[in-house]
CSV table of C-alpha atoms and ligand atoms in Angstrom, one decimal:
chain,number,residue,atom,x,y,z
A,152,MET,CA,0.3,12.5,15.2
A,153,GLY,CA,0.0,9.3,13.0
A,154,ASN,CA,2.7,9.6,11.2
A,155,THR,CA,3.3,6.7,9.3
A,156,VAL,CA,6.0,4.7,7.3
A,157,VAL,CA,4.9,2.3,4.3
A,158,VAL,CA,7.6,-0.4,4.1
A,159,GLY,CA,7.9,-3.2,1.9
A,160,ALA,CA,8.3,-6.1,4.0
A,161,GLN,CA,9.3,-8.8,1.5
A,162,TRP,CA,11.5,-8.3,-1.8
A,163,GLY,CA,9.9,-5.3,-3.1
A,164,ASP,CA,6.9,-5.1,-5.3
A,165,GLU,CA,4.6,-5.6,-2.5
A,166,GLY,CA,2.1,-2.9,-3.6
A,167,LYS,CA,3.7,0.1,-1.6
A,168,ALA,CA,2.7,2.6,-4.0
A,169,LYS,CA,-1.2,1.6,-3.8
A,170,ILE,CA,-1.1,1.9,-0.2
A,171,THR,CA,0.9,5.2,0.0
A,172,ASP,CA,-1.3,6.8,-2.6
A,173,LEU,CA,-4.3,5.6,0.1
A,174,LEU,CA,-2.8,6.8,3.1
A,175,ALA,CA,-1.4,10.2,1.3
A,176,ILE,CA,-5.0,11.5,1.5
A,177,ASP,CA,-4.4,12.0,4.9
A,178,ALA,CA,-0.9,13.3,4.8
A,179,ASP,CA,0.6,16.7,4.3
A,180,ILE,CA,3.8,15.6,3.6
A,181,ILE,CA,4.9,12.6,1.7
A,182,ILE,CA,8.6,11.7,1.8
A,183,ARG,CA,10.8,9.0,-0.2
A,184,TYR,CA,13.5,8.5,1.9
A,185,GLN,CA,15.7,6.0,0.0
A,186,GLY,CA,16.4,4.2,-3.3
A,187,GLY,CA,16.5,5.9,-6.7
A,188,CYS,CA,14.7,5.0,-10.3
A,189,ASN,CA,15.3,1.2,-9.8
A,190,ALA,CA,11.9,1.5,-7.4
A,191,GLY,CA,8.8,1.1,-10.0
A,192,HIS,CA,5.7,2.1,-7.6
A,193,THR,CA,2.2,1.8,-9.9
A,194,VAL,CA,-0.7,4.0,-8.5
A,195,VAL,CA,-4.3,3.2,-10.4
A,196,ALA,CA,-6.6,6.3,-9.8
A,197,ASN,CA,-9.1,7.8,-11.7
A,198,ASN,CA,-9.0,5.0,-14.0
A,199,LYS,CA,-5.5,6.0,-15.1
A,200,THR,CA,-2.2,3.8,-14.2
A,201,PHE,CA,0.8,6.1,-13.2
A,202,LYS,CA,4.1,4.5,-12.6
A,203,PHE,CA,6.6,6.3,-10.4
A,204,HIS,CA,10.1,5.8,-10.1
A,205,LEU,CA,11.4,8.7,-8.1
A,206,ILE,CA,8.4,11.0,-7.3
A,207,PRO,CA,6.7,9.9,-4.3
A,208,SER,CA,3.4,8.4,-5.0
A,209,GLY,CA,1.4,11.1,-3.0
A,210,ILE,CA,1.8,13.5,-5.9
A,211,LEU,CA,-1.5,13.0,-7.4
A,212,TYR,CA,-3.2,14.7,-4.7
A,213,LYS,CA,-3.1,18.7,-4.8
A,214,ASN,CA,-1.7,20.9,-2.0
A,215,LYS,CA,0.8,17.8,-0.6
A,216,THR,CA,4.6,18.6,-0.3
A,217,CYS,CA,6.4,15.6,-1.8
A,218,ILE,CA,9.6,15.1,-1.0
A,219,ILE,CA,12.5,13.2,-2.8
A,220,SER,CA,15.0,13.2,0.4
A,221,ALA,CA,18.4,13.0,1.2
A,222,GLY,CA,18.8,9.4,1.7
A,223,THR,CA,17.8,9.1,-2.1
A,224,VAL,CA,19.8,8.8,-5.0
A,225,ILE,CA,18.9,10.6,-8.2
A,226,TYR,CA,19.5,9.8,-11.9
A,227,PRO,CA,18.8,13.4,-13.6
A,228,GLU,CA,17.8,11.7,-16.8
A,229,ALA,CA,15.2,9.3,-15.0
A,230,LEU,CA,13.9,12.7,-13.3
A,231,LYS,CA,13.4,14.4,-16.2
A,232,LYS,CA,11.8,11.8,-18.0
A,233,GLU,CA,9.6,11.2,-14.9
A,234,ILE,CA,8.5,14.6,-14.4
A,235,ALA,CA,7.9,15.3,-18.4
A,236,GLY,CA,5.3,12.5,-18.1
A,237,LEU,CA,3.3,13.6,-15.3
A,238,LEU,CA,3.3,17.2,-16.6
A,239,ALA,CA,2.2,15.9,-20.0
A,240,GLU,CA,-1.0,14.0,-17.7
A,241,ASN,CA,-1.5,17.5,-16.4
A,242,ILE,CA,0.0,16.5,-12.9
A,243,ASN,CA,0.6,19.5,-10.6
A,244,LEU,CA,4.0,19.2,-9.5
A,245,ASP,CA,4.2,22.6,-7.3
A,246,GLY,CA,4.4,20.4,-4.1
A,247,LEU,CA,7.5,18.5,-5.6
A,248,LYS,CA,10.7,19.2,-3.5
A,249,ILE,CA,14.1,17.8,-4.0
A,250,HIS,CA,16.4,17.6,-1.1
A,251,PRO,CA,19.8,19.5,-1.5
A,252,LEU,CA,21.7,16.4,0.1
A,253,ALA,CA,20.4,13.9,-2.2
A,254,SER,CA,22.8,12.3,-4.0
A,255,ILE,CA,23.5,12.3,-8.1
A,256,THR,CA,23.8,9.3,-10.2
A,257,MET,CA,26.6,10.6,-12.4
A,258,PRO,CA,27.1,8.5,-15.8
A,259,TRP,CA,29.9,6.5,-14.8
A,260,HIS,CA,27.5,4.8,-12.0
A,261,ILE,CA,25.4,3.6,-14.5
A,262,ASP,CA,28.2,2.6,-17.0
A,263,ILE,CA,29.5,0.6,-13.6
A,264,ASP,CA,26.4,-1.1,-12.8
A,265,GLY,CA,25.9,-2.0,-16.5
A,266,ILE,CA,29.2,-3.8,-17.0
A,267,SER,CA,29.8,-5.0,-13.7
A,268,GLU,CA,26.2,-7.0,-14.2
A,269,ASP,CA,27.1,-8.4,-17.5
A,270,LYS,CA,30.9,-9.0,-17.9
A,271,THR,CA,32.8,-8.7,-14.6
A,272,ALA,CA,30.8,-10.1,-12.0
A,273,LYS,CA,31.1,-13.2,-10.8
A,274,THR,CA,28.3,-13.2,-8.3
A,275,LYS,CA,25.6,-11.8,-10.5
A,276,ILE,CA,23.0,-9.9,-8.5
A,277,GLY,CA,20.3,-9.1,-11.3
A,278,THR,CA,20.6,-5.2,-10.7
A,279,THR,CA,18.2,-2.9,-12.6
A,280,LYS,CA,21.5,-1.4,-14.2
A,281,LYS,CA,20.0,2.2,-12.9
A,282,GLY,CA,23.5,3.0,-11.1
A,283,ILE,CA,22.2,2.3,-7.6
A,284,GLY,CA,25.4,0.3,-6.2
A,285,PRO,CA,28.0,2.6,-7.5
A,286,THR,CA,26.1,5.9,-6.6
A,287,TYR,CA,25.6,4.6,-2.9
A,288,SER,CA,29.0,3.0,-3.1
A,289,ASP,CA,30.7,6.6,-3.9
A,290,LYS,CA,28.3,8.1,-1.5
A,291,ILE,CA,29.8,6.2,1.1
A,292,GLY,CA,33.3,6.3,0.1
A,293,ARG,CA,32.9,10.1,0.0
A,294,TYR,CA,33.2,10.6,-3.9
A,295,GLY,CA,29.5,11.6,-4.2
A,296,ILE,CA,28.1,14.5,-5.9
A,297,LYS,CA,24.7,16.2,-4.1
A,298,VAL,CA,22.2,18.2,-5.6
A,299,GLU,CA,23.5,21.5,-3.9
A,300,ASP,CA,26.9,21.0,-5.2
A,301,LEU,CA,25.5,21.5,-9.1
A,302,TYR,CA,24.8,25.1,-7.8
A,303,ASP,CA,28.1,25.8,-6.3
A,304,LYS,CA,30.9,26.2,-9.2
A,305,GLU,CA,33.6,25.8,-6.1
A,306,ALA,CA,32.3,22.9,-4.7
A,307,LEU,CA,31.8,21.1,-7.9
A,308,ASN,CA,35.3,21.8,-9.2
A,309,SER,CA,37.0,20.7,-6.6
A,310,LYS,CA,34.8,17.7,-6.1
A,311,LEU,CA,35.3,16.7,-9.9
A,312,ASP,CA,38.8,17.3,-9.8
A,313,ASN,CA,39.2,14.9,-6.5
A,314,ILE,CA,36.7,12.1,-8.3
A,315,LEU,CA,37.2,12.2,-12.0
A,316,PRO,CA,40.7,11.2,-12.5
A,317,LEU,CA,40.2,8.1,-10.1
A,318,LYS,CA,36.9,7.1,-12.2
A,319,ASN,CA,38.4,7.7,-15.6
A,320,LYS,CA,41.5,5.3,-14.4
A,321,ILE,CA,38.9,2.6,-13.2
A,322,LEU,CA,36.5,3.2,-16.3
A,323,LYS,CA,39.5,2.7,-18.8
A,324,GLU,CA,41.9,0.4,-17.1
A,325,VAL,CA,39.5,-2.0,-15.2
A,326,TYR,CA,36.4,-1.8,-17.7
A,327,GLY,CA,37.7,-0.9,-20.8
A,328,LEU,CA,35.2,2.0,-20.9
A,329,LYS,CA,35.4,5.6,-22.4
A,330,GLU,CA,36.5,8.5,-20.1
A,331,TYR,CA,34.9,11.6,-19.2
A,332,SER,CA,36.6,15.1,-19.5
A,333,LYS,CA,35.9,17.6,-17.0
A,334,ASN,CA,34.5,20.2,-19.5
A,335,ASP,CA,31.7,17.7,-20.6
A,336,ILE,CA,31.0,16.6,-17.2
A,337,LEU,CA,30.7,20.5,-16.3
A,338,ASN,CA,28.2,20.9,-19.2
A,339,LEU,CA,26.2,17.8,-17.9
A,340,CYS,CA,25.7,19.3,-14.3
A,341,ASN,CA,24.5,22.5,-16.1
A,342,GLU,CA,21.8,20.5,-17.6
A,343,TYR,CA,21.6,18.7,-14.0
A,344,ALA,CA,21.0,21.8,-12.4
A,345,GLU,CA,18.3,23.0,-14.9
A,346,ILE,CA,16.5,19.9,-14.4
A,347,PHE,CA,16.3,20.1,-10.6
A,348,ARG,CA,16.1,24.2,-10.1
A,349,PRO,CA,12.3,24.4,-10.0
A,350,TYR,CA,12.2,21.7,-7.3
A,351,VAL,CA,15.3,22.2,-4.8
A,352,PHE,CA,14.2,22.1,-1.3
A,353,TRP,CA,16.6,24.9,-0.1
A,354,ASN,CA,14.3,26.3,2.8
A,355,TRP,CA,14.0,22.4,4.2
A,356,GLN,CA,15.2,23.1,7.6
A,357,GLU,CA,12.8,26.2,8.0
A,358,ALA,CA,10.0,24.1,6.1
A,359,LEU,CA,10.0,20.9,8.5
A,360,THR,CA,10.7,22.5,11.8
A,361,THR,CA,7.6,24.1,11.0
A,362,ALA,CA,5.6,21.5,9.7
A,363,LEU,CA,6.8,19.4,13.0
A,364,GLN,CA,5.6,22.4,15.1
A,365,ASP,CA,2.5,22.6,13.6
A,366,ASN,CA,2.0,18.7,14.0
A,367,LYS,CA,1.6,18.5,10.0
A,368,LYS,CA,1.0,14.6,9.2
A,369,ILE,CA,4.0,13.0,7.5
A,370,LEU,CA,3.9,9.8,5.4
A,371,PHE,CA,7.4,8.2,4.6
A,372,GLU,CA,7.4,5.9,1.2
A,373,GLY,CA,10.0,3.6,1.5
A,374,ALA,CA,11.3,1.7,-1.9
A,375,GLN,CA,12.5,-1.8,-2.4
A,376,GLY,CA,11.7,-4.0,0.7
A,377,VAL,CA,13.0,-5.3,3.9
A,378,MET,CA,14.5,-8.3,2.2
A,379,LEU,CA,16.7,-6.1,-0.1
A,380,ASP,CA,18.0,-4.1,2.7
A,381,ILE,CA,21.8,-3.5,2.6
A,382,ASP,CA,22.3,-4.3,5.9
A,383,TRP,CA,19.4,-6.8,6.9
A,384,GLY,CA,18.6,-8.2,3.4
A,385,THR,CA,19.8,-11.5,1.7
A,386,TYR,CA,23.1,-10.0,1.2
A,387,PRO,CA,24.7,-9.5,-1.2
A,388,PHE,CA,21.5,-10.1,-3.3
A,389,VAL,CA,20.1,-6.7,-2.1
A,390,THR,CA,19.9,-3.0,-3.2
A,391,SER,CA,22.3,-0.5,-1.5
A,392,SER,CA,20.3,1.6,0.8
A,393,ASN,CA,18.0,0.8,3.7
A,394,PRO,CA,14.2,0.1,2.9
A,395,ILE,CA,13.8,-1.2,6.5
A,396,ALA,CA,11.6,1.6,8.9
A,397,GLY,CA,14.7,3.2,10.4
A,398,GLY,CA,16.0,3.9,6.9
A,399,ALA,CA,13.1,6.7,7.2
A,400,ALA,CA,14.6,8.3,10.1
A,401,THR,CA,18.0,8.5,8.6
A,402,GLY,CA,16.9,8.9,4.9
A,403,SER,CA,14.2,12.0,5.6
A,404,GLY,CA,16.6,13.6,8.5
A,405,LEU,CA,13.5,13.7,10.6
A,406,GLY,CA,15.0,11.3,13.3
A,407,ILE,CA,13.0,8.6,15.0
A,408,ASN,CA,10.5,10.5,17.0
A,409,ALA,CA,8.9,11.9,13.6
A,410,ILE,CA,7.6,8.2,13.0
A,411,LYS,CA,4.7,6.5,14.9
A,412,GLU,CA,3.4,3.8,12.8
A,413,ALA,CA,5.1,1.7,10.7
A,414,VAL,CA,3.3,-0.6,8.0
A,415,GLY,CA,4.7,-3.4,6.3
A,416,ILE,CA,3.2,-4.3,3.1
A,417,MET,CA,3.0,-7.6,2.0
A,418,LYS,CA,1.8,-9.4,-0.7
A,419,ALA,CA,-0.3,-12.6,0.0
A,420,TYR,CA,2.3,-14.5,-1.9
A,421,VAL,CA,6.2,-13.6,-2.4
A,422,THR,CA,7.9,-12.4,-5.4
A,423,ARG,CA,11.4,-11.6,-6.6
A,424,VAL,CA,13.1,-9.8,-9.6
A,425,GLY,CA,16.7,-10.9,-10.1
A,426,GLU,CA,19.1,-13.0,-8.5
A,427,GLY,CA,19.2,-14.5,-4.7
A,428,PRO,CA,17.9,-17.0,-2.5
A,429,PHE,CA,14.0,-17.5,-2.4
A,430,ILE,CA,13.2,-20.5,-0.3
A,431,SER,CA,9.2,-20.7,-1.1
A,432,GLU,CA,9.7,-19.9,-4.7
A,433,LEU,CA,7.6,-22.3,-6.9
A,434,GLU,CA,9.1,-23.0,-10.2
A,435,ASN,CA,6.1,-25.0,-11.8
A,436,ASP,CA,2.9,-24.2,-13.0
A,437,ILE,CA,1.8,-22.8,-9.7
A,438,GLY,CA,4.0,-20.1,-9.7
A,439,LYS,CA,3.3,-19.4,-13.3
A,440,LYS,CA,-0.4,-19.1,-12.5
A,441,ILE,CA,0.4,-16.8,-9.6
A,442,GLN,CA,2.8,-14.7,-11.8
A,443,THR,CA,0.0,-14.5,-14.5
A,444,ILE,CA,-2.9,-13.6,-12.6
A,445,GLY,CA,-1.0,-11.4,-10.3
A,446,ALA,CA,0.5,-9.7,-13.5
A,447,GLU,CA,4.2,-10.2,-11.8
A,448,PHE,CA,6.4,-8.0,-14.5
A,449,GLY,CA,8.7,-5.8,-13.1
A,450,VAL,CA,7.6,-2.0,-13.6
A,451,THR,CA,11.0,-0.6,-14.1
A,452,THR,CA,12.8,-3.4,-16.2
A,453,GLY,CA,9.7,-5.6,-17.3
A,454,ARG,CA,11.3,-8.8,-16.0
A,455,PRO,CA,9.1,-11.8,-14.6
A,456,ARG,CA,8.8,-11.9,-11.1
A,457,ARG,CA,9.9,-15.0,-9.5
A,458,CYS,CA,6.8,-16.0,-7.6
A,459,GLY,CA,6.3,-18.3,-4.3
A,460,TRP,CA,4.1,-19.0,-1.3
A,461,PHE,CA,3.7,-16.6,1.5
A,462,ASP,CA,7.0,-17.1,3.7
A,463,ALA,CA,5.6,-16.4,7.2
A,464,VAL,CA,9.5,-16.7,8.7
A,465,ILE,CA,10.7,-13.9,6.6
A,466,ALA,CA,7.7,-11.9,7.4
A,467,LYS,CA,8.4,-12.6,11.3
A,468,TYR,CA,11.9,-11.1,10.5
A,469,ALA,CA,10.9,-8.2,8.7
A,470,VAL,CA,8.5,-7.2,12.0
A,471,LEU,CA,11.5,-7.4,14.0
A,472,VAL,CA,13.9,-5.6,12.0
A,473,SER,CA,11.8,-3.0,10.9
A,474,GLY,CA,9.6,-2.6,13.9
A,475,LEU,CA,6.3,-2.8,12.0
A,476,THR,CA,3.2,-2.0,13.8
A,477,SER,CA,0.8,-3.6,11.3
A,478,ILE,CA,0.1,-5.0,8.2
A,479,ALA,CA,-1.4,-4.3,4.5
A,480,LEU,CA,-1.9,-7.1,2.9
A,481,THR,CA,-2.3,-6.9,-0.9
A,482,LYS,CA,-3.3,-9.2,-3.6
A,483,ALA,CA,-5.1,-11.9,-2.0
A,484,ASP,CA,-7.5,-11.5,-4.7
A,485,VAL,CA,-4.7,-12.9,-7.1
A,486,PHE,CA,-5.9,-16.0,-5.1
A,487,ASP,CA,-9.9,-16.3,-5.9
A,488,THR,CA,-9.6,-19.3,-7.9
A,489,PHE,CA,-7.2,-21.4,-6.2
A,490,ASP,CA,-8.3,-24.8,-4.7
A,491,GLU,CA,-5.5,-24.8,-1.9
A,492,ILE,CA,-3.1,-21.8,-0.7
A,493,LYS,CA,0.1,-22.7,1.4
A,494,ILE,CA,2.0,-20.5,3.8
A,495,CYS,CA,5.6,-21.4,4.3
A,496,ILE,CA,5.9,-21.7,8.1
A,497,ALA,CA,9.5,-22.9,9.0
A,498,TYR,CA,12.3,-24.1,7.1
A,499,LYS,CA,14.0,-27.5,6.9
A,500,ASP,CA,17.8,-28.4,6.2
A,501,LYS,CA,17.7,-31.1,4.0
A,502,ARG,CA,21.1,-32.4,5.1
A,503,ASN,CA,20.4,-32.7,9.0
A,504,GLY,CA,16.7,-32.0,9.3
A,505,LYS,CA,17.3,-29.1,11.5
A,506,ILE,CA,14.4,-27.0,11.7
A,507,TYR,CA,14.6,-23.2,11.1
A,508,ASN,CA,11.4,-21.0,13.0
A,509,HIS,CA,13.6,-17.6,12.3
A,510,TYR,CA,15.3,-16.4,9.4
A,511,PRO,CA,19.1,-17.8,8.9
A,512,THR,CA,21.0,-14.7,7.3
A,513,ASN,CA,23.7,-17.2,6.0
A,514,VAL,CA,22.2,-17.0,2.3
A,515,TYR,CA,25.0,-19.4,1.2
A,516,MET,CA,23.2,-22.3,3.1
A,517,HIS,CA,19.8,-21.4,1.6
A,518,LYS,CA,20.1,-23.8,-1.1
A,519,TYR,CA,20.1,-26.8,1.7
A,520,LEU,CA,16.8,-25.3,3.0
A,521,GLU,CA,13.2,-26.3,1.7
A,522,PRO,CA,10.0,-24.9,3.0
A,523,ILE,CA,7.8,-26.4,5.4
A,524,TYR,CA,4.2,-25.6,4.4
A,525,GLU,CA,0.8,-25.4,6.2
A,526,SER,CA,-2.1,-25.8,3.7
A,527,HIS,CA,-5.2,-23.7,3.3
A,528,LYS,CA,-8.3,-24.1,1.6
A,529,GLY,CA,-8.9,-21.4,-1.3
A,530,TRP,CA,-12.3,-19.4,-0.9
A,531,LYS,CA,-13.1,-19.9,-4.6
A,532,GLU,CA,-15.1,-16.5,-4.9
A,533,ASP,CA,-14.2,-13.0,-6.3
A,534,ILE,CA,-13.2,-10.8,-3.6
A,535,SER,CA,-12.1,-7.9,-5.7
A,536,LYS,CA,-15.3,-6.0,-5.0
A,537,CYS,CA,-15.3,-6.3,-1.2
A,538,THR,CA,-14.8,-3.3,0.6
A,539,LYS,CA,-15.6,-4.6,4.2
A,540,TYR,CA,-14.2,-7.4,6.1
A,541,ASP,CA,-17.4,-9.0,6.6
A,542,GLU,CA,-18.0,-9.4,3.0
A,543,LEU,CA,-15.1,-11.6,2.7
A,544,PRO,CA,-15.7,-15.3,2.1
A,545,LEU,CA,-15.1,-17.4,5.3
A,546,ASN,CA,-11.9,-19.4,4.2
A,547,ALA,CA,-10.4,-16.0,3.2
A,548,LYS,CA,-11.0,-14.4,6.8
A,549,LYS,CA,-9.6,-17.9,8.2
A,550,TYR,CA,-6.4,-17.3,6.1
A,551,LEU,CA,-6.0,-13.8,7.1
A,552,THR,CA,-6.5,-14.8,10.9
A,553,ARG,CA,-4.0,-17.6,10.5
A,554,LEU,CA,-1.3,-15.1,9.0
A,555,GLU,CA,-1.7,-12.8,11.9
A,556,GLU,CA,-0.9,-15.4,14.0
A,557,LEU,CA,2.1,-16.4,12.6
A,558,ILE,CA,3.3,-13.1,12.0
A,559,GLY,CA,2.3,-11.7,15.3
A,560,ILE,CA,0.8,-8.3,14.1
A,561,LYS,CA,-2.5,-7.5,13.4
A,562,ILE,CA,-3.4,-6.6,9.7
A,563,SER,CA,-4.4,-2.7,9.4
A,564,ILE,CA,-5.3,-2.9,5.4
A,565,ILE,CA,-6.6,-5.6,2.9
A,566,SER,CA,-6.0,-4.7,-0.8
A,567,VAL,CA,-8.1,-6.8,-3.0
A,568,GLY,CA,-7.4,-4.9,-6.2
A,569,PRO,CA,-5.0,-2.3,-8.0
A,570,ASN,CA,-7.5,0.3,-7.6
A,571,ARG,CA,-7.8,3.0,-4.5
A,572,GLU,CA,-11.4,1.6,-4.1
A,573,GLN,CA,-10.7,-2.0,-3.5
A,574,THR,CA,-9.4,-2.0,-0.4
A,575,ILE,CA,-10.8,-2.8,3.0
A,576,ILE,CA,-9.3,-0.4,5.7
A,577,LEU,CA,-9.8,-1.9,9.1
A,578,LYS,CA,-7.5,0.6,11.0
A,579,ASN,CA,-6.0,3.7,9.3
A,580,PRO,CA,-2.5,4.1,10.7
A,581,MET,CA,-2.6,7.7,9.7
A,582,LYS,CA,-5.5,8.3,12.2
A,583,ILE,CA,-3.8,6.4,15.5
B,264,LIG,P1,5.4,-1.1,-5.3
B,264,LIG,O1,6.9,-1.3,-6.2
B,264,LIG,O2,5.3,-2.1,-3.9
B,264,LIG,O3,4.9,-0.2,-5.0
B,264,LIG,O4,4.7,-2.5,-6.3
B,264,LIG,P2,4.4,-2.6,-7.6
B,264,LIG,O5,3.6,-1.2,-8.4
B,264,LIG,O6,5.9,-2.8,-8.4
B,264,LIG,O7,3.8,-3.8,-7.7
B,264,LIG,C1,2.6,-4.1,-7.4
B,264,LIG,C2,1.7,-4.3,-8.5
B,264,LIG,O8,0.6,-4.7,-8.3
B,264,LIG,C3,1.0,-2.9,-9.1
B,264,LIG,O9,0.7,-3.3,-10.7
B,264,LIG,C4,-0.5,-2.9,-8.6
B,264,LIG,O10,-1.1,-2.2,-9.5
B,264,LIG,C5,-0.8,-4.1,-8.3
B,264,LIG,N1,-1.6,-4.1,-7.0
B,264,LIG,C6,-1.5,-3.6,-5.7
B,264,LIG,N2,-2.2,-3.9,-5.1
B,264,LIG,C7,-3.0,-4.8,-5.6
B,264,LIG,C8,-3.9,-6.0,-5.1
B,264,LIG,O11,-4.3,-5.9,-3.9
B,264,LIG,N3,-4.4,-6.7,-6.1
B,264,LIG,C9,-4.0,-6.7,-7.4
B,264,LIG,N4,-4.6,-7.8,-8.2
B,264,LIG,N5,-2.9,-5.9,-7.7
B,264,LIG,C10,-2.9,-5.0,-6.8
B,265,LIG,P1,10.2,-1.4,-5.6
B,265,LIG,O1,10.4,-0.3,-5.0
B,265,LIG,C1,11.8,-5.4,-6.8
B,265,LIG,C2,16.2,-5.4,-7.1
B,265,LIG,C3,16.7,-5.8,-8.4
B,265,LIG,C4,18.0,-6.8,-7.5
B,265,LIG,C5,18.5,-5.9,-6.3
B,265,LIG,C6,19.5,-5.1,-6.6
B,265,LIG,O2,9.4,-1.3,-6.9
B,265,LIG,O3,9.8,-2.3,-4.9
B,265,LIG,P2,19.5,-2.5,-7.8
B,265,LIG,O4,19.3,-1.8,-9.0
B,265,LIG,O5,18.6,-1.8,-6.5
B,265,LIG,O6,20.8,-2.6,-7.3
B,265,LIG,O7,19.2,-3.8,-7.5
B,265,LIG,O8,17.2,-4.9,-6.1
B,265,LIG,N1,15.1,-4.5,-6.7
B,265,LIG,C7,13.9,-4.3,-6.8
B,265,LIG,N2,13.0,-5.3,-6.7
B,265,LIG,N3,11.3,-4.2,-6.4
B,265,LIG,C8,12.2,-2.8,-6.3
B,265,LIG,O9,11.8,-1.8,-6.2
B,265,LIG,C9,13.4,-2.9,-6.7
B,265,LIG,N4,14.5,-2.3,-7.0
B,265,LIG,C10,15.6,-2.9,-6.9
B,265,LIG,O10,16.0,-6.4,-9.0
B,265,LIG,O11,17.8,-8.2,-7.4
B,266,LIG,MG1,7.8,-2.1,-7.5
């Protein structure tokens, strides 16, 4: 079977899209299982750079089914823009399917996300302002609108009658924002219905039942990362969905037995966009150097990404809470000119010297923790052209072996540059 889930094992932007695109060649179906257009996924293929937000990173191949599944939230305007951009590049979207149970980000979700972050928030999260938190809150609160509602006037009317008076009250009285008329929202929903219409996956039950019976290969693409997971991340500095591998089971509706391998994508260092604790962060010239060489700027918001040394404590944590079976290590090439490379192996409490070998989940005490580092000699060579493990310099091999020892699982893929070709595949999870 080899069905694989690609999971971000840090705070996002680990290179999930590059690995998804790479593995997608052996997949029949690629499923984005959570998140929304807060994601920014970069694929470099055929000398072109593609930036995906909602559409699965397997879309560049012909004859693959690419599903934006029920666990996602979709801002229709963002989807429209993304579709238009891909069509302008002559990318065939025949395989694109949007699940009727995916949730829709409505205009009030964007309003509320924007203003909560700017004005009302005491604890600023630094969200992407794409309405993610408010959309998922409404889904869980049972105030959500799903794709299928757009095609059922009765359902939509009944939901809006329930939702709008409350939303308008909140918009006006809590946030001092403008209200929405039901008529305007119904017109907007008609526009949304047209955006989705060619792609709605109405026959998902028949299609996926047959696909499973025929042993079609499925690749699940995560967005964000384990440390941004709503249940397992650095709460409340997280996103509002489940990027962990388990999220693929719920978000796709295919259950745990449809997934065999869980590949954790880890950068050779760590980055984070937005607020929240980051124990191995480097607020100095080394951090700046990583940011510059690694081009660490957000795909969705353009914000600079905070950078720090690889953190083996969170890597071990990601293995546990996501059931990772192997690692795809990306961006080791960023260290090509470094004399010294550090790995955070534990944390120390500055107040009492207590050592933490496992991740302490109370993020409010992270300010008292400092990283304990292990130092490694750099390889001082260009590894971006290596396509075989044996071509890597000895110090790079030593560093990779040490990472495996610390994390406790094997590296299956080493990425040494943004292009498809700049990859060393040690064991292809889709072929296990
Ligand atoms: P994602 O959100 O996890 O898909 O990652 P992003 O696309 O947000 O950020 C990863 C960035 O690193 C993109 O610009 C990729 O093109 C780039 N990238 C991926 N793998 C490598 C690698 O091994 N080396 C280098 N130098 N860049 C990489
Ligand atoms: P990909 O899929 C990195 C971060 C935001 C913020 C927090 C909550 O490209 O790895 P949200 O808008 O989701 O409510 O913001 O999560 N965040 C990401 N950081 N990569 C992403 O996606 C992210 N999506 C959200 O910066 O800290
Ligand atoms: Mg990204």
